[in-house]
Every structure is written in C-alpha cells, then in structure tokens.
Amino acid sequence: MMPQPTGRLVRKDDGVYVVLDRIFKAPIEDVWSYFSRSPRLAEWIGELTGTPSTGAARFRMNAEGNEAEWENVTILECDSPHRFAADIGPSGTSRRVYVHLTEASGHTTVTLGQRLRSLTDEAVIGVGWDYYFDRLIAARSGKPMPAWSDYYPLFLEHYENLCRELNQDIKAENATLHAVGRANGTTG
C-alpha cells in the first residue's frame, strides 16, 4: 500500500506550521525515547551529540546522506515525556520544531509541527515529515525504511495546494482588514 500525505497547516501566534499526527500502540515513555535518546533518534531521523540540558547540542539528519551538516540545537521547551520544542540550525534561519505526546488507553499520539518561513517556497517540508514519520514507524516495528521516491514528488501537490489555499485566505483577510481600516479612517 502506497503512503498518503497526512499533514495539515495550522496558524499559530508565531506563524504557520505544517502539522502531522501519528498514533502508536505503545506507552508514552517508549515513544518519547525515539525523540529524546540519540540511539533511538538515529534509527529514524538523525544523530544528536552533546548535552541538551546545557544547551550544547548538535543534530544531523541521517537520511540526507553523508552531505548532511551538523546543526546547533536551541531547546526551547522539554517537558518529558510530553512536550519538546527547539530551534534547529543557524540563528536567523533556524527551523522551529515541536513535538507533543499524549497517552490514552494504551496508545500514544504524537503531534509534530514545523514552522514555515514561506507559504510559497516550503511545501516540501510536509513531504519530508510524512517520510520521516513513516521512518519512525518502520524503526519501531523493525520493518525496512520507506523510499523517499514513494513520497517525493508524489506528495508535493498536496502540500503545495494547502500552502496556496492558506496564502490566498491570508491575502483575502489582509485585504478585508485594510478595507475596513480605510473605511474607519485608520489606515493611509
């Protein structure tokens, strides 16, 4: 069975995020370990070095090939085993990522989001997270890793459509606010 795109866009106070969910039949602590322990991270997404509690941490994605560079990680929130947020990469161009985990009835739901800097240029981020989340499922179940070619470019249209639609909605909202402001004499 071919994978399907699962992401959506969510507007938050600090921007627009591509957001995806996965449900695991596992205790929250087990699933959390795949986000917080370097050996488990390496099974599906990348390597983490340093001591995150001191702020001296670096991360490198492992499915990107040997060209992937080490990036600094600034941890913004870590509430084990429920919440994690970080900026990854150089200041000014870092990627804001968050992970929320909840457990109920023997299942753990993971919600992951990454802030988009541009609705016109970053649709591929959603494709990447669908791919990486499915790598996490494969790592946990001992199955072979999925192929990137099953995701890209196949999923790109889904995320481009989401970005295009939200961008149009935001432009329409801004035009309406501007028109209301002019009618009230509050804009120039």
mmCIF file with all atom_site columns, N, CA, C and O in Angstrom, residues 20-51:
data_model
loop_
_atom_site.group_PDB
_atom_site.id
_atom_site.type_symbol
_atom_site.label_atom_id
_atom_site.label_alt_id
_atom_site.label_comp_id
_atom_site.label_asym_id
_atom_site.label_entity_id
_atom_site.label_seq_id
_atom_site.pdbx_PDB_ins_code
_atom_site.Cartn_x
_atom_site.Cartn_y
_atom_site.Cartn_z
_atom_site.occupancy
_atom_site.B_iso_or_equiv
_atom_site.pdbx_formal_charge
_atom_site.auth_seq_id
_atom_site.auth_comp_id
_atom_site.auth_asym_id
_atom_site.auth_atom_id
_atom_site.pdbx_PDB_model_num
ATOM 1   N N  . LEU A 1 20 ? 1.598  17.242 11.642 1.00 0.00 ? 20 LEU A N  1
ATOM 2   C CA . LEU A 1 20 ? 1.233  15.860 11.349 1.00 0.00 ? 20 LEU A CA 1
ATOM 3   C C  . LEU A 1 20 ? 1.039  15.112 12.656 1.00 0.00 ? 20 LEU A C  1
ATOM 4   O O  . LEU A 1 20 ? 1.641  15.459 13.677 1.00 0.00 ? 20 LEU A O  1
ATOM 5   N N  . ASP A 1 21 ? 0.212  14.062 12.618 1.00 0.00 ? 21 ASP A N  1
ATOM 6   C CA . ASP A 1 21 ? -0.057 13.227 13.790 1.00 0.00 ? 21 ASP A CA 1
ATOM 7   C C  . ASP A 1 21 ? 0.194  11.768 13.433 1.00 0.00 ? 21 ASP A C  1
ATOM 8   O O  . ASP A 1 21 ? -0.046 11.353 12.299 1.00 0.00 ? 21 ASP A O  1
ATOM 9   N N  . ARG A 1 22 ? 0.618  11.022 14.422 1.00 0.00 ? 22 ARG A N  1
ATOM 10  C CA . ARG A 1 22 ? 0.699  9.568  14.305 1.00 0.00 ? 22 ARG A CA 1
ATOM 11  C C  . ARG A 1 22 ? 0.279  8.983  15.649 1.00 0.00 ? 22 ARG A C  1
ATOM 12  O O  . ARG A 1 22 ? 0.534  9.567  16.705 1.00 0.00 ? 22 ARG A O  1
ATOM 13  N N  . ILE A 1 23 ? -0.344 7.811  15.598 1.00 0.00 ? 23 ILE A N  1
ATOM 14  C CA . ILE A 1 23 ? -0.766 7.112  16.813 1.00 0.00 ? 23 ILE A CA 1
ATOM 15  C C  . ILE A 1 23 ? -0.004 5.799  16.893 1.00 0.00 ? 23 ILE A C  1
ATOM 16  O O  . ILE A 1 23 ? 0.062  5.047  15.915 1.00 0.00 ? 23 ILE A O  1
ATOM 17  N N  . PHE A 1 24 ? 0.570  5.541  18.061 1.00 0.00 ? 24 PHE A N  1
ATOM 18  C CA . PHE A 1 24 ? 1.336  4.329  18.302 1.00 0.00 ? 24 PHE A CA 1
ATOM 19  C C  . PHE A 1 24 ? 0.682  3.524  19.417 1.00 0.00 ? 24 PHE A C  1
ATOM 20  O O  . PHE A 1 24 ? 0.287  4.103  20.431 1.00 0.00 ? 24 PHE A O  1
ATOM 21  N N  . LYS A 1 25 ? 0.594  2.224  19.237 1.00 0.00 ? 25 LYS A N  1
ATOM 22  C CA . LYS A 1 25 ? 0.117  1.357  20.314 1.00 0.00 ? 25 LYS A CA 1
ATOM 23  C C  . LYS A 1 25 ? 1.328  1.041  21.190 1.00 0.00 ? 25 LYS A C  1
ATOM 24  O O  . LYS A 1 25 ? 1.983  0.001  21.035 1.00 0.00 ? 25 LYS A O  1
ATOM 25  N N  . ALA A 1 26 ? 1.606  1.983  22.095 1.00 0.00 ? 26 ALA A N  1
ATOM 26  C CA . ALA A 1 26 ? 2.797  1.890  22.940 1.00 0.00 ? 26 ALA A CA 1
ATOM 27  C C  . ALA A 1 26 ? 2.692  2.905  24.062 1.00 0.00 ? 26 ALA A C  1
ATOM 28  O O  . ALA A 1 26 ? 2.024  3.931  23.909 1.00 0.00 ? 26 ALA A O  1
ATOM 29  N N  . PRO A 1 27 ? 3.377  2.649  25.166 1.00 0.00 ? 27 PRO A N  1
ATOM 30  C CA . PRO A 1 27 ? 3.403  3.627  26.259 1.00 0.00 ? 27 PRO A CA 1
ATOM 31  C C  . PRO A 1 27 ? 4.128  4.901  25.822 1.00 0.00 ? 27 PRO A C  1
ATOM 32  O O  . PRO A 1 27 ? 5.043  4.863  24.992 1.00 0.00 ? 27 PRO A O  1
ATOM 33  N N  . ILE A 1 28 ? 3.742  6.010  26.411 1.00 0.00 ? 28 ILE A N  1
ATOM 34  C CA . ILE A 1 28 ? 4.315  7.293  26.050 1.00 0.00 ? 28 ILE A CA 1
ATOM 35  C C  . ILE A 1 28 ? 5.832  7.328  26.241 1.00 0.00 ? 28 ILE A C  1
ATOM 36  O O  . ILE A 1 28 ? 6.553  7.900  25.431 1.00 0.00 ? 28 ILE A O  1
ATOM 37  N N  . GLU A 1 29 ? 6.344  6.693  27.288 1.00 0.00 ? 29 GLU A N  1
ATOM 38  C CA . GLU A 1 29 ? 7.781  6.716  27.554 1.00 0.00 ? 29 GLU A CA 1
ATOM 39  C C  . GLU A 1 29 ? 8.560  6.030  26.436 1.00 0.00 ? 29 GLU A C  1
ATOM 40  O O  . GLU A 1 29 ? 9.656  6.465  26.069 1.00 0.00 ? 29 GLU A O  1
ATOM 41  N N  . ASP A 1 30 ? 8.002  4.950  25.880 1.00 0.00 ? 30 ASP A N  1
ATOM 42  C CA . ASP A 1 30 ? 8.670  4.263  24.773 1.00 0.00 ? 30 ASP A CA 1
ATOM 43  C C  . ASP A 1 30 ? 8.729  5.164  23.539 1.00 0.00 ? 30 ASP A C  1
ATOM 44  O O  . ASP A 1 30 ? 9.785  5.303  22.917 1.00 0.00 ? 30 ASP A O  1
ATOM 45  N N  . VAL A 1 31 ? 7.621  5.785  23.197 1.00 0.00 ? 31 VAL A N  1
ATOM 46  C CA . VAL A 1 31 ? 7.598  6.651  22.018 1.00 0.00 ? 31 VAL A CA 1
ATOM 47  C C  . VAL A 1 31 ? 8.490  7.868  22.244 1.00 0.00 ? 31 VAL A C  1
ATOM 48  O O  . VAL A 1 31 ? 9.252  8.272  21.361 1.00 0.00 ? 31 VAL A O  1
ATOM 49  N N  . TRP A 1 32 ? 8.448  8.448  23.438 1.00 0.00 ? 32 TRP A N  1
ATOM 50  C CA . TRP A 1 32 ? 9.288  9.600  23.773 1.00 0.00 ? 32 TRP A CA 1
ATOM 51  C C  . TRP A 1 32 ? 10.764 9.287  23.550 1.00 0.00 ? 32 TRP A C  1
ATOM 52  O O  . TRP A 1 32 ? 11.526 10.147 23.108 1.00 0.00 ? 32 TRP A O  1
ATOM 53  N N  . SER A 1 33 ? 11.182 8.075  23.843 1.00 0.00 ? 33 SER A N  1
ATOM 54  C CA . SER A 1 33 ? 12.597 7.725  23.696 1.00 0.00 ? 33 SER A CA 1
ATOM 55  C C  . SER A 1 33 ? 13.080 7.867  22.255 1.00 0.00 ? 33 SER A C  1
ATOM 56  O O  . SER A 1 33 ? 14.261 8.105  22.011 1.00 0.00 ? 33 SER A O  1
ATOM 57  N N  . TYR A 1 34 ? 12.178 7.767  21.283 1.00 0.00 ? 34 TYR A N  1
ATOM 58  C CA . TYR A 1 34 ? 12.554 7.942  19.881 1.00 0.00 ? 34 TYR A CA 1
ATOM 59  C C  . TYR A 1 34 ? 12.764 9.409  19.512 1.00 0.00 ? 34 TYR A C  1
ATOM 60  O O  . TYR A 1 34 ? 13.265 9.720  18.434 1.00 0.00 ? 34 TYR A O  1
ATOM 61  N N  . PHE A 1 35 ? 12.397 10.307 20.413 1.00 0.00 ? 35 PHE A N  1
ATOM 62  C CA . PHE A 1 35 ? 12.632 11.730 20.207 1.00 0.00 ? 35 PHE A CA 1
ATOM 63  C C  . PHE A 1 35 ? 13.710 12.267 21.136 1.00 0.00 ? 35 PHE A C  1
ATOM 64  O O  . PHE A 1 35 ? 14.228 13.358 20.896 1.00 0.00 ? 35 PHE A O  1
ATOM 65  N N  . SER A 1 36 ? 14.050 11.527 22.165 1.00 0.00 ? 36 SER A N  1
ATOM 66  C CA . SER A 1 36 ? 14.935 12.076 23.197 1.00 0.00 ? 36 SER A CA 1
ATOM 67  C C  . SER A 1 36 ? 16.241 11.311 23.400 1.00 0.00 ? 36 SER A C  1
ATOM 68  O O  . SER A 1 36 ? 17.118 11.801 24.089 1.00 0.00 ? 36 SER A O  1
ATOM 69  N N  . ARG A 1 37 ? 16.385 10.143 22.842 1.00 0.00 ? 37 ARG A N  1
ATOM 70  C CA . ARG A 1 37 ? 17.591 9.331  23.037 1.00 0.00 ? 37 ARG A CA 1
ATOM 71  C C  . ARG A 1 37 ? 18.327 9.183  21.717 1.00 0.00 ? 37 ARG A C  1
ATOM 72  O O  . ARG A 1 37 ? 17.759 8.727  20.726 1.00 0.00 ? 37 ARG A O  1
ATOM 73  N N  . SER A 1 38 ? 19.593 9.555  21.712 1.00 0.00 ? 38 SER A N  1
ATOM 74  C CA . SER A 1 38 ? 20.369 9.563  20.475 1.00 0.00 ? 38 SER A CA 1
ATOM 75  C C  . SER A 1 38 ? 20.350 8.237  19.717 1.00 0.00 ? 38 SER A C  1
ATOM 76  O O  . SER A 1 38 ? 20.145 8.234  18.500 1.00 0.00 ? 38 SER A O  1
ATOM 77  N N  . PRO A 1 39 ? 20.535 7.093  20.378 1.00 0.00 ? 39 PRO A N  1
ATOM 78  C CA . PRO A 1 39 ? 20.497 5.840  19.609 1.00 0.00 ? 39 PRO A CA 1
ATOM 79  C C  . PRO A 1 39 ? 19.145 5.592  18.931 1.00 0.00 ? 39 PRO A C  1
ATOM 80  O O  . PRO A 1 39 ? 19.088 5.100  17.804 1.00 0.00 ? 39 PRO A O  1
ATOM 81  N N  . ARG A 1 40 ? 18.067 5.970  19.595 1.00 0.00 ? 40 ARG A N  1
ATOM 82  C CA . ARG A 1 40 ? 16.731 5.787  19.001 1.00 0.00 ? 40 ARG A CA 1
ATOM 83  C C  . ARG A 1 40 ? 16.481 6.817  17.898 1.00 0.00 ? 40 ARG A C  1
ATOM 84  O O  . ARG A 1 40 ? 15.874 6.504  16.883 1.00 0.00 ? 40 ARG A O  1
ATOM 85  N N  . LEU A 1 41 ? 16.922 8.052  18.097 1.00 0.00 ? 41 LEU A N  1
ATOM 86  C CA . LEU A 1 41 ? 16.807 9.065  17.046 1.00 0.00 ? 41 LEU A CA 1
ATOM 87  C C  . LEU A 1 41 ? 17.522 8.599  15.772 1.00 0.00 ? 41 LEU A C  1
ATOM 88  O O  . LEU A 1 41 ? 17.022 8.780  14.671 1.00 0.00 ? 41 LEU A O  1
ATOM 89  N N  . ALA A 1 42 ? 18.685 8.000  15.963 1.00 0.00 ? 42 ALA A N  1
ATOM 90  C CA . ALA A 1 42 ? 19.488 7.550  14.822 1.00 0.00 ? 42 ALA A CA 1
ATOM 91  C C  . ALA A 1 42 ? 18.791 6.460  14.017 1.00 0.00 ? 42 ALA A C  1
ATOM 92  O O  . ALA A 1 42 ? 19.074 6.289  12.827 1.00 0.00 ? 42 ALA A O  1
ATOM 93  N N  . GLU A 1 43 ? 17.865 5.756  14.622 1.00 0.00 ? 43 GLU A N  1
ATOM 94  C CA . GLU A 1 43 ? 17.157 4.696  13.905 1.00 0.00 ? 43 GLU A CA 1
ATOM 95  C C  . GLU A 1 43 ? 16.223 5.244  12.835 1.00 0.00 ? 43 GLU A C  1
ATOM 96  O O  . GLU A 1 43 ? 15.895 4.536  11.891 1.00 0.00 ? 43 GLU A O  1
ATOM 97  N N  . TRP A 1 44 ? 15.801 6.509  12.973 1.00 0.00 ? 44 TRP A N  1
ATOM 98  C CA . TRP A 1 44 ? 14.805 7.010  12.028 1.00 0.00 ? 44 TRP A CA 1
ATOM 99  C C  . TRP A 1 44 ? 15.062 8.400  11.447 1.00 0.00 ? 44 TRP A C  1
ATOM 100 O O  . TRP A 1 44 ? 14.594 8.712  10.370 1.00 0.00 ? 44 TRP A O  1
ATOM 101 N N  . ILE A 1 45 ? 15.796 9.262  12.166 1.00 0.00 ? 45 ILE A N  1
ATOM 102 C CA . ILE A 1 45 ? 15.915 10.628 11.651 1.00 0.00 ? 45 ILE A CA 1
ATOM 103 C C  . ILE A 1 45 ? 17.315 11.203 11.687 1.00 0.00 ? 45 ILE A C  1
ATOM 104 O O  . ILE A 1 45 ? 17.729 11.866 10.754 1.00 0.00 ? 45 ILE A O  1
ATOM 105 N N  . GLY A 1 46 ? 18.057 11.008 12.770 1.00 0.00 ? 46 GLY A N  1
ATOM 106 C CA . GLY A 1 46 ? 19.363 11.639 12.820 1.00 0.00 ? 46 GLY A CA 1
ATOM 107 C C  . GLY A 1 46 ? 20.120 11.388 14.099 1.00 0.00 ? 46 GLY A C  1
ATOM 108 O O  . GLY A 1 46 ? 19.683 10.644 14.963 1.00 0.00 ? 46 GLY A O  1
ATOM 109 N N  . GLU A 1 47 ? 21.251 12.053 14.167 1.00 0.00 ? 47 GLU A N  1
ATOM 110 C CA . GLU A 1 47 ? 22.156 11.885 15.306 1.00 0.00 ? 47 GLU A CA 1
ATOM 111 C C  . GLU A 1 47 ? 22.151 13.147 16.160 1.00 0.00 ? 47 GLU A C  1
ATOM 112 O O  . GLU A 1 47 ? 22.104 14.253 15.641 1.00 0.00 ? 47 GLU A O  1
ATOM 113 N N  . LEU A 1 48 ? 22.215 12.958 17.456 1.00 0.00 ? 48 LEU A N  1
ATOM 114 C CA . LEU A 1 48 ? 22.282 14.055 18.408 1.00 0.00 ? 48 LEU A CA 1
ATOM 115 C C  . LEU A 1 48 ? 23.529 13.872 19.245 1.00 0.00 ? 48 LEU A C  1
ATOM 116 O O  . LEU A 1 48 ? 23.791 12.781 19.751 1.00 0.00 ? 48 LEU A O  1
ATOM 117 N N  . THR A 1 49 ? 24.328 14.935 19.365 1.00 0.00 ? 49 THR A N  1
ATOM 118 C CA . THR A 1 49 ? 25.520 14.877 20.211 1.00 0.00 ? 49 THR A CA 1
ATOM 119 C C  . THR A 1 49 ? 25.457 16.033 21.203 1.00 0.00 ? 49 THR A C  1
ATOM 120 O O  . THR A 1 49 ? 24.702 16.985 21.020 1.00 0.00 ? 49 THR A O  1
ATOM 121 N N  . GLY A 1 50 ? 26.262 15.935 22.233 1.00 0.00 ? 50 GLY A N  1
ATOM 122 C CA . GLY A 1 50 ? 26.329 16.992 23.218 1.00 0.00 ? 50 GLY A CA 1
ATOM 123 C C  . GLY A 1 50 ? 25.455 16.697 24.413 1.00 0.00 ? 50 GLY A C  1
ATOM 124 O O  . GLY A 1 50 ? 24.997 15.575 24.621 1.00 0.00 ? 50 GLY A O  1
ATOM 125 N N  . THR A 1 51 ? 25.207 17.725 25.180 1.00 0.00 ? 51 THR A N  1
ATOM 126 C CA . THR A 1 51 ? 24.398 17.628 26.380 1.00 0.00 ? 51 THR A CA 1
ATOM 127 C C  . THR A 1 51 ? 23.242 18.617 26.259 1.00 0.00 ? 51 THR A C  1
ATOM 128 O O  . THR A 1 51 ? 23.409 19.801 26.555 1.00 0.00 ? 51 THR A O  1
#
